[in-house]
mmCIF file of C-alpha atoms in Angstrom:
data_model
loop_
_atom_site.group_PDB
_atom_site.id
_atom_site.type_symbol
_atom_site.label_atom_id
_atom_site.label_comp_id
_atom_site.label_asym_id
_atom_site.label_seq_id
_atom_site.Cartn_x
_atom_site.Cartn_y
_atom_site.Cartn_z
ATOM 1 C CA MET A 1 6.758 -35.320 -23.209
ATOM 2 C CA ALA A 2 9.457 -32.999 -21.892
ATOM 3 C CA MET A 3 9.272 -29.317 -22.742
ATOM 4 C CA SER A 4 12.128 -26.902 -22.652
ATOM 5 C CA PRO A 5 11.643 -23.834 -20.438
ATOM 6 C CA LYS A 6 11.191 -21.675 -23.527
ATOM 7 C CA GLU A 7 8.508 -23.994 -24.938
ATOM 8 C CA TYR A 8 6.757 -24.111 -21.578
ATOM 9 C CA GLN A 9 6.702 -20.301 -21.319
ATOM 10 C CA SER A 10 5.265 -20.085 -24.812
ATOM 11 C CA PHE A 11 2.594 -22.671 -23.949
ATOM 12 C CA ALA A 12 1.765 -20.962 -20.652
ATOM 13 C CA LYS A 13 1.399 -17.618 -22.410
ATOM 14 C CA THR A 14 -1.251 -19.076 -24.732
ATOM 15 C CA MET A 15 -3.232 -20.330 -21.717
ATOM 16 C CA GLU A 16 -3.245 -16.991 -19.843
ATOM 17 C CA PRO A 17 -6.554 -15.155 -19.804
ATOM 18 C CA PRO A 18 -6.400 -11.846 -21.645
ATOM 19 C CA ARG A 19 -5.948 -8.783 -19.457
ATOM 20 C CA SER A 20 -7.488 -5.459 -20.208
ATOM 21 C CA ILE A 21 -4.881 -2.836 -19.418
ATOM 22 C CA TRP A 22 -7.370 0.022 -19.775
ATOM 23 C CA SER A 23 -9.870 -1.635 -17.451
ATOM 24 C CA ASN A 24 -7.164 -2.323 -14.859
ATOM 25 C CA CYS A 25 -5.922 1.277 -15.053
ATOM 26 C CA LEU A 26 -9.455 2.630 -14.696
ATOM 27 C CA LYS A 27 -10.177 0.420 -11.668
ATOM 28 C CA ALA A 28 -6.890 1.437 -10.024
ATOM 29 C CA PHE A 29 -7.559 5.120 -10.695
ATOM 30 C CA VAL A 30 -11.127 5.014 -9.402
ATOM 31 C CA PHE A 31 -10.370 2.986 -6.280
ATOM 32 C CA GLY A 32 -7.169 4.856 -5.409
ATOM 33 C CA GLY A 33 -9.065 8.102 -5.882
ATOM 34 C CA ALA A 34 -11.923 6.824 -3.720
ATOM 35 C CA ILE A 35 -9.465 6.080 -0.898
ATOM 36 C CA CYS A 36 -8.100 9.611 -1.207
ATOM 37 C CA VAL A 37 -11.607 11.135 -1.229
ATOM 38 C CA PHE A 38 -12.487 9.062 1.840
ATOM 39 C CA GLY A 39 -9.302 10.278 3.535
ATOM 40 C CA GLN A 40 -10.199 13.868 2.691
ATOM 41 C CA ALA A 41 -13.665 13.340 4.194
ATOM 42 C CA ILE A 42 -12.082 12.022 7.392
ATOM 43 C CA GLN A 43 -9.769 15.047 7.518
ATOM 44 C CA GLU A 44 -12.704 17.409 7.009
ATOM 45 C CA MET A 45 -14.489 15.655 9.881
ATOM 46 C CA PHE A 46 -11.502 16.287 12.159
ATOM 47 C CA VAL A 47 -11.321 19.918 11.036
ATOM 48 C CA HIS A 48 -15.013 20.796 11.309
ATOM 49 C CA LEU A 49 -16.293 18.538 14.094
ATOM 50 C CA MET A 50 -13.253 18.616 16.360
ATOM 51 C CA GLY A 51 -12.015 22.125 15.625
ATOM 52 C CA MET A 52 -8.546 21.094 14.438
ATOM 53 C CA SER A 53 -6.486 22.968 11.892
ATOM 54 C CA GLU A 54 -5.829 21.179 8.605
ATOM 55 C CA THR A 55 -2.218 20.608 9.644
ATOM 56 C CA ALA A 56 -3.210 19.179 13.019
ATOM 57 C CA ALA A 57 -5.878 16.959 11.421
ATOM 58 C CA SER A 58 -3.460 15.292 9.006
ATOM 59 C CA ASN A 59 -1.874 12.912 11.546
ATOM 60 C CA PRO A 60 -5.124 11.485 12.956
ATOM 61 C CA THR A 61 -6.458 11.189 9.408
ATOM 62 C CA VAL A 62 -3.533 8.999 8.368
ATOM 63 C CA ALA A 63 -3.812 6.983 11.590
ATOM 64 C CA THR A 64 -7.539 6.432 10.961
ATOM 65 C CA LEU A 65 -6.902 5.252 7.386
ATOM 66 C CA ILE A 66 -4.211 2.871 8.643
ATOM 67 C CA LEU A 67 -6.530 1.526 11.355
ATOM 68 C CA ILE A 68 -9.353 0.936 8.868
ATOM 69 C CA SER A 69 -6.927 -0.796 6.488
ATOM 70 C CA VAL A 70 -5.591 -3.079 9.226
ATOM 71 C CA ILE A 71 -9.104 -3.985 10.366
ATOM 72 C CA LEU A 72 -10.211 -4.755 6.789
ATOM 73 C CA THR A 73 -7.036 -6.809 6.231
ATOM 74 C CA SER A 74 -7.615 -8.760 9.443
ATOM 75 C CA LEU A 75 -11.163 -9.563 8.319
ATOM 76 C CA GLY A 76 -9.940 -10.654 4.871
ATOM 77 C CA VAL A 77 -11.855 -7.883 3.099
ATOM 78 C CA TYR A 78 -8.927 -5.714 1.964
ATOM 79 C CA ASP A 79 -7.318 -8.557 0.006
ATOM 80 C CA LYS A 80 -10.546 -9.115 -1.955
ATOM 81 C CA ILE A 81 -10.753 -5.404 -2.684
ATOM 82 C CA ALA A 82 -7.083 -5.418 -3.754
ATOM 83 C CA GLN A 83 -7.695 -8.277 -6.207
ATOM 84 C CA TRP A 84 -10.323 -6.168 -7.933
ATOM 85 C CA ALA A 85 -8.711 -2.716 -7.604
ATOM 86 C CA GLY A 86 -5.106 -3.726 -8.294
ATOM 87 C CA ALA A 87 -2.569 -0.946 -7.844
ATOM 88 C CA GLY A 88 -5.277 1.464 -6.698
ATOM 89 C CA SER A 89 -5.328 -0.295 -3.346
ATOM 90 C CA ALA A 90 -1.548 -0.517 -3.052
ATOM 91 C CA VAL A 91 -0.486 3.058 -3.663
ATOM 92 C CA PRO A 92 -2.062 5.000 -0.752
ATOM 93 C CA VAL A 93 -0.941 4.554 2.865
ATOM 94 C CA THR A 94 -3.646 1.903 3.221
ATOM 95 C CA GLY A 95 -1.715 -0.401 0.898
ATOM 96 C CA PHE A 96 1.401 -0.052 3.034
ATOM 97 C CA ALA A 97 -0.596 -0.873 6.168
ATOM 98 C CA ASN A 98 -2.145 -3.847 4.363
ATOM 99 C CA SER A 99 1.260 -5.234 3.399
ATOM 100 C CA MET A 100 2.564 -5.015 6.963
ATOM 101 C CA CYS A 101 -0.592 -6.472 8.508
ATOM 102 C CA SER A 102 -0.757 -9.315 5.955
ATOM 103 C CA ALA A 103 2.817 -10.349 6.718
ATOM 104 C CA ALA A 104 2.153 -10.203 10.444
ATOM 105 C CA LEU A 105 -1.004 -12.320 10.121
ATOM 106 C CA GLU A 106 0.690 -14.833 7.861
ATOM 107 C CA HIS A 107 3.524 -15.510 10.302
ATOM 108 C CA ARG A 108 1.692 -15.214 13.634
ATOM 109 C CA SER A 109 1.837 -18.986 14.201
ATOM 110 C CA GLU A 110 5.655 -18.735 14.412
ATOM 111 C CA GLY A 111 5.453 -16.531 17.517
ATOM 112 C CA LEU A 112 5.431 -12.838 18.258
ATOM 113 C CA VAL A 113 9.146 -12.143 17.978
ATOM 114 C CA LEU A 114 10.405 -14.496 15.253
ATOM 115 C CA GLY A 115 7.100 -14.775 13.406
ATOM 116 C CA VAL A 116 5.316 -11.440 13.509
ATOM 117 C CA GLY A 117 8.267 -9.192 14.402
ATOM 118 C CA GLY A 118 10.768 -10.931 12.136
ATOM 119 C CA ASN A 119 8.585 -11.146 9.042
ATOM 120 C CA MET A 120 6.392 -8.062 9.275
ATOM 121 C CA PHE A 121 9.094 -5.800 7.849
ATOM 122 C CA LYS A 122 10.270 -8.040 4.985
ATOM 123 C CA LEU A 123 8.113 -6.299 2.407
ATOM 124 C CA ALA A 124 7.769 -2.960 4.148
ATOM 125 C CA GLY A 125 11.377 -2.759 5.304
ATOM 126 C CA SER A 126 12.670 -1.585 1.948
ATOM 127 C CA VAL A 127 10.065 1.198 1.895
ATOM 128 C CA ILE A 128 11.037 2.316 5.397
ATOM 129 C CA VAL A 129 14.759 2.261 4.550
ATOM 130 C CA TYR A 130 14.193 4.165 1.286
ATOM 131 C CA GLY A 131 12.111 6.805 3.090
ATOM 132 C CA THR A 132 14.707 7.225 5.822
ATOM 133 C CA VAL A 133 17.639 7.487 3.404
ATOM 134 C CA ALA A 134 15.743 9.860 1.094
ATOM 135 C CA ALA A 135 14.824 12.094 4.070
ATOM 136 C CA PHE A 136 18.475 12.125 5.141
ATOM 137 C CA PHE A 137 19.675 13.292 1.717
ATOM 138 C CA VAL A 138 16.905 15.882 1.398
ATOM 139 C CA GLY A 139 17.950 17.195 4.822
ATOM 140 C CA ILE A 140 21.580 17.399 3.681
ATOM 141 C CA VAL A 141 20.549 19.340 0.546
ATOM 142 C CA HIS A 142 18.521 21.763 2.671
ATOM 143 C CA LEU A 143 21.496 22.176 5.011
ATOM 144 C CA ILE A 144 23.864 22.902 2.107
ATOM 145 C CA LEU A 145 21.442 25.336 0.438
ATOM 146 C CA GLY A 146 20.647 27.015 3.745
ATOM 147 C CA THR A 147 16.889 26.772 3.216
ATOM 148 C CA GLY A 148 16.306 25.298 6.665
ATOM 149 C CA GLY A 149 13.736 22.817 5.405
ATOM 150 C CA GLN A 150 11.457 25.513 3.988
#
């Protein structure tokens, strides 16, 4: 029995398990918020235990979150969390680190340069390019307005 693509899509749609949009949104909100609360706790630790200003503590806080994300991705834990939390695990900086680390791990058998180096930026490359281009145009607007980046 041959099905047309339209018939197959209709059949496949009937076999899909129902998804609860509200449940998915709640999980994403709670987990994404938990990552942010955890990040704030790390920043407070840098401020109070190491005597840094809030501005100075922001860079090591981000680096610590990235390191934790990469370690959890390498151990296979972050992907399990992401399956449950959905977009809540993808939005913060930890999701970006997870995407880069996952690509690097997936292609490590192809070698360091062509495997890891060549494939690590496939997903993250567009984010990096968008950020760079957006920063360029924001800088141009500040230059034209004479605000000096303030």
